[in-house]
Amino acid sequence: MPRVSIKICTTLHTILQHESFDNFQIVHLRDAFIAASANDQNVIESYKFIYRQVVRLVKKGLLKKINKENEKTVIYQKTEQFYQVIFVTNERNGGTKPSSKFQDITDHDPIHLLKERLKESEIDLLTSIGESEEYMQLYKSFPEMKEHLEFMYMLARENSSKLLGQIKAIKSVLAHQQK
């Protein structure tokens, strides 16, 4: 039987090929996609794009959708077919990385650097919130692990608070710089 080839966004392909990226939620894939993307990414548009791609891969049998019992959580898992398909990569929407000349100019612009840092902190915050929510879900599923899960939950919440403080600080500096 000949191997099938499927077109996929280069960034998405790179993330999905990583062996640790299995049993994931769409928001986790979206966060990794935004973090790895060269262009500015809108969180909502990125989610829609990732969702469409995941649904397409599920229909082709490359990913398996798993609904957790008594939870609203949906997990996606790579199937054996995923490892047998030939992926043809392309840039999303024809997007390319910024030219090096543009990159050199923006690398020295404090407003641009602050906006980049703000974007990274916001992504980290979303990841941290997702992590703390997952610890709560795990606690409900595995109450015998209460002590460890509570500790990990508190660490994630503390990290979220620190990130929120960083975001507030960066936003206030940006507001001052843009006056």
GROMACS .gro file of C-alpha atoms in nm:
model
  179
    1MET     CA    1   0.000   0.000   0.000
    2PRO     CA    2   0.155   0.335  -0.103
    3ARG     CA    3   0.227   0.588   0.169
    4VAL     CA    4  -0.011   0.883   0.180
    5SER     CA    5   0.117   1.241   0.186
    6ILE     CA    6  -0.060   1.524   0.367
    7LYS     CA    7   0.004   1.897   0.354
    8ILE     CA    8   0.067   2.060   0.691
    9CYS     CA    9   0.196   2.391   0.823
   10THR     CA   10   0.573   2.374   0.889
   11THR     CA   11   0.545   2.506   1.244
   12LEU     CA   12   0.259   2.273   1.331
   13HIS     CA   13   0.447   1.978   1.181
   14THR     CA   14   0.757   2.055   1.389
   15ILE     CA   15   0.554   2.067   1.711
   16LEU     CA   16   0.360   1.749   1.639
   17GLN     CA   17   0.672   1.557   1.540
   18HIS     CA   18   0.821   1.608   1.885
   19GLU     CA   19   0.784   1.278   2.069
   20SER     CA   20   0.671   1.443   2.394
   21PHE     CA   21   0.379   1.610   2.214
   22ASP     CA   22   0.120   1.336   2.250
   23ASN     CA   23  -0.198   1.326   2.459
   24PHE     CA   24  -0.249   1.699   2.417
   25GLN     CA   25  -0.533   1.948   2.427
   26ILE     CA   26  -0.591   2.199   2.148
   27VAL     CA   27  -0.502   2.491   2.377
   28HIS     CA   28  -0.162   2.333   2.449
   29LEU     CA   29  -0.098   2.291   2.077
   30ARG     CA   30  -0.212   2.649   2.016
   31ASP     CA   31   0.021   2.785   2.283
   32ALA     CA   32   0.316   2.592   2.142
   33PHE     CA   33   0.223   2.710   1.791
   34ILE     CA   34   0.210   3.076   1.897
   35ALA     CA   35   0.538   3.047   2.085
   36ALA     CA   36   0.711   2.886   1.785
   37SER     CA   37   0.565   3.115   1.517
   38ALA     CA   38   0.781   3.381   1.357
   39ASN     CA   39   0.492   3.620   1.290
   40ASP     CA   40   0.262   3.791   1.539
   41GLN     CA   41  -0.022   3.553   1.609
   42ASN     CA   42  -0.373   3.637   1.724
   43VAL     CA   43  -0.471   3.390   1.998
   44ILE     CA   44  -0.828   3.342   1.871
   45GLU     CA   45  -0.727   3.307   1.504
   46SER     CA   46  -0.448   3.067   1.603
   47TYR     CA   47  -0.694   2.857   1.802
   48LYS     CA   48  -0.932   2.839   1.504
   49PHE     CA   49  -0.647   2.744   1.270
   50ILE     CA   50  -0.515   2.475   1.507
   51TYR     CA   51  -0.866   2.340   1.567
   52ARG     CA   52  -0.931   2.305   1.193
   53GLN     CA   53  -0.598   2.130   1.143
   54VAL     CA   54  -0.657   1.889   1.432
   55VAL     CA   55  -1.009   1.805   1.306
   56ARG     CA   56  -0.862   1.737   0.961
   57LEU     CA   57  -0.594   1.507   1.109
   58VAL     CA   58  -0.860   1.325   1.315
   59LYS     CA   59  -1.073   1.269   1.001
   60LYS     CA   60  -0.768   1.127   0.822
   61GLY     CA   61  -0.706   0.890   1.113
   62LEU     CA   62  -0.373   1.046   1.216
   63LEU     CA   63  -0.498   1.168   1.553
   64LYS     CA   64  -0.748   1.006   1.787
   65LYS     CA   65  -0.993   1.216   1.988
   66ILE     CA   66  -1.038   1.098   2.346
   67ASN     CA   67  -1.321   1.235   2.560
   68LYS     CA   68  -1.242   1.193   2.927
   69GLU     CA   69  -1.532   1.048   3.124
   70ASN     CA   70  -1.711   1.294   3.359
   71GLU     CA   71  -1.494   1.581   3.227
   72LYS     CA   72  -1.519   1.834   2.952
   73THR     CA   73  -1.153   1.773   2.864
   74VAL     CA   74  -1.077   1.641   2.517
   75ILE     CA   75  -0.735   1.488   2.457
   76TYR     CA   76  -0.581   1.413   2.118
   77GLN     CA   77  -0.342   1.126   2.067
   78LYS     CA   78  -0.122   1.029   1.770
   79THR     CA   79  -0.219   0.704   1.600
   80GLU     CA   80   0.011   0.453   1.427
   81GLN     CA   81  -0.095   0.606   1.094
   82PHE     CA   82   0.054   0.938   1.206
   83TYR     CA   83   0.401   0.785   1.195
   84GLN     CA   84   0.345   0.628   0.853
   85VAL     CA   85   0.225   0.936   0.665
   86ILE     CA   86   0.454   1.159   0.460
   87PHE     CA   87   0.398   1.520   0.557
   88VAL     CA   88   0.447   1.791   0.296
   89THR     CA   89   0.518   2.111   0.487
   90ASN     CA   90   0.422   2.462   0.382
   91GLU     CA   91   0.403   2.799   0.555
   92ARG     CA   92   0.066   2.893   0.704
   93ASN     CA   93  -0.122   3.136   0.477
   94GLY     CA   94   0.194   3.190   0.275
   95GLY     CA   95   0.351   3.360   0.575
   96THR     CA   96   0.725   3.391   0.592
   97LYS     CA   97   0.971   3.500   0.852
   98PRO     CA   98   1.052   3.870   0.854
   99SER     CA   99   1.351   3.972   0.644
  100SER     CA  100   1.679   4.008   0.831
  101LYS     CA  101   1.688   4.383   0.753
  102PHE     CA  102   1.349   4.431   0.919
  103GLN     CA  103   1.458   4.207   1.206
  104ASP     CA  104   1.773   4.418   1.267
  105ILE     CA  105   1.567   4.737   1.290
  106THR     CA  106   1.307   4.593   1.525
  107ASP     CA  107   1.566   4.420   1.747
  108HIS     CA  108   1.684   4.760   1.868
  109ASP     CA  109   1.340   4.920   1.906
  110PRO     CA  110   1.246   4.920   2.278
  111ILE     CA  111   0.871   4.933   2.203
  112HIS     CA  112   0.900   4.628   1.978
  113LEU     CA  113   1.111   4.444   2.237
  114LEU     CA  114   0.860   4.526   2.511
  115LYS     CA  115   0.571   4.404   2.295
  116GLU     CA  116   0.757   4.079   2.224
  117ARG     CA  117   0.827   4.032   2.593
  118LEU     CA  118   0.462   4.106   2.674
  119LYS     CA  119   0.346   3.848   2.418
  120GLU     CA  120   0.581   3.585   2.563
  121SER     CA  121   0.464   3.659   2.918
  122GLU     CA  122   0.099   3.636   2.813
  123ILE     CA  123   0.161   3.298   2.649
  124ASP     CA  124   0.346   3.180   2.959
  125LEU     CA  125   0.054   3.298   3.174
  126LEU     CA  126  -0.198   3.103   2.963
  127THR     CA  127   0.023   2.796   2.989
  128SER     CA  128   0.054   2.834   3.365
  129ILE     CA  129  -0.321   2.877   3.408
  130GLY     CA  130  -0.378   2.567   3.195
  131GLU     CA  131  -0.127   2.379   3.408
  132SER     CA  132  -0.300   2.474   3.734
  133GLU     CA  133  -0.640   2.380   3.586
  134GLU     CA  134  -0.500   2.043   3.482
  135TYR     CA  135  -0.370   1.979   3.836
  136MET     CA  136  -0.722   2.041   3.964
  137GLN     CA  137  -0.864   1.795   3.710
  138LEU     CA  138  -0.599   1.540   3.804
  139TYR     CA  139  -0.683   1.586   4.170
  140LYS     CA  140  -1.047   1.502   4.095
  141SER     CA  141  -0.939   1.192   3.904
  142PHE     CA  142  -0.666   1.080   4.146
  143PRO     CA  143  -0.754   1.193   4.501
  144GLU     CA  144  -0.492   0.954   4.640
  145MET     CA  145  -0.224   1.187   4.495
  146LYS     CA  146  -0.367   1.486   4.684
  147GLU     CA  147  -0.047   1.601   4.856
  148HIS     CA  148   0.169   1.605   4.544
  149LEU     CA  149  -0.101   1.755   4.322
  150GLU     CA  150  -0.181   2.031   4.573
  151PHE     CA  151   0.190   2.119   4.589
  152MET     CA  152   0.219   2.131   4.209
  153TYR     CA  153  -0.105   2.331   4.186
  154MET     CA  154   0.029   2.589   4.433
  155LEU     CA  155   0.355   2.620   4.237
  156ALA     CA  156   0.160   2.676   3.914
  157ARG     CA  157  -0.062   2.938   4.083
  158GLU     CA  158   0.244   3.115   4.225
  159ASN     CA  159   0.399   3.118   3.879
  160SER     CA  160   0.076   3.261   3.735
  161SER     CA  161   0.084   3.541   3.991
  162LYS     CA  162   0.444   3.628   3.906
  163LEU     CA  163   0.364   3.629   3.535
  164LEU     CA  164   0.062   3.852   3.594
  165GLY     CA  165   0.291   4.094   3.778
  166GLN     CA  166   0.536   4.090   3.486
  167ILE     CA  167   0.254   4.159   3.242
  168LYS     CA  168   0.129   4.454   3.447
  169ALA     CA  169   0.481   4.597   3.470
  170ILE     CA  170   0.546   4.563   3.096
  171LYS     CA  171   0.208   4.715   3.011
  172SER     CA  172   0.273   5.015   3.236
  173VAL     CA  173   0.617   5.072   3.079
  174LEU     CA  174   0.466   5.039   2.732
  175ALA     CA  175   0.192   5.289   2.819
  176HIS     CA  176   0.454   5.533   2.947
  177GLN     CA  177   0.678   5.487   2.640
  178GLN     CA  178   0.391   5.535   2.395
  179LYS     CA  179   0.285   5.873   2.542
   0.00000   0.00000   0.00000
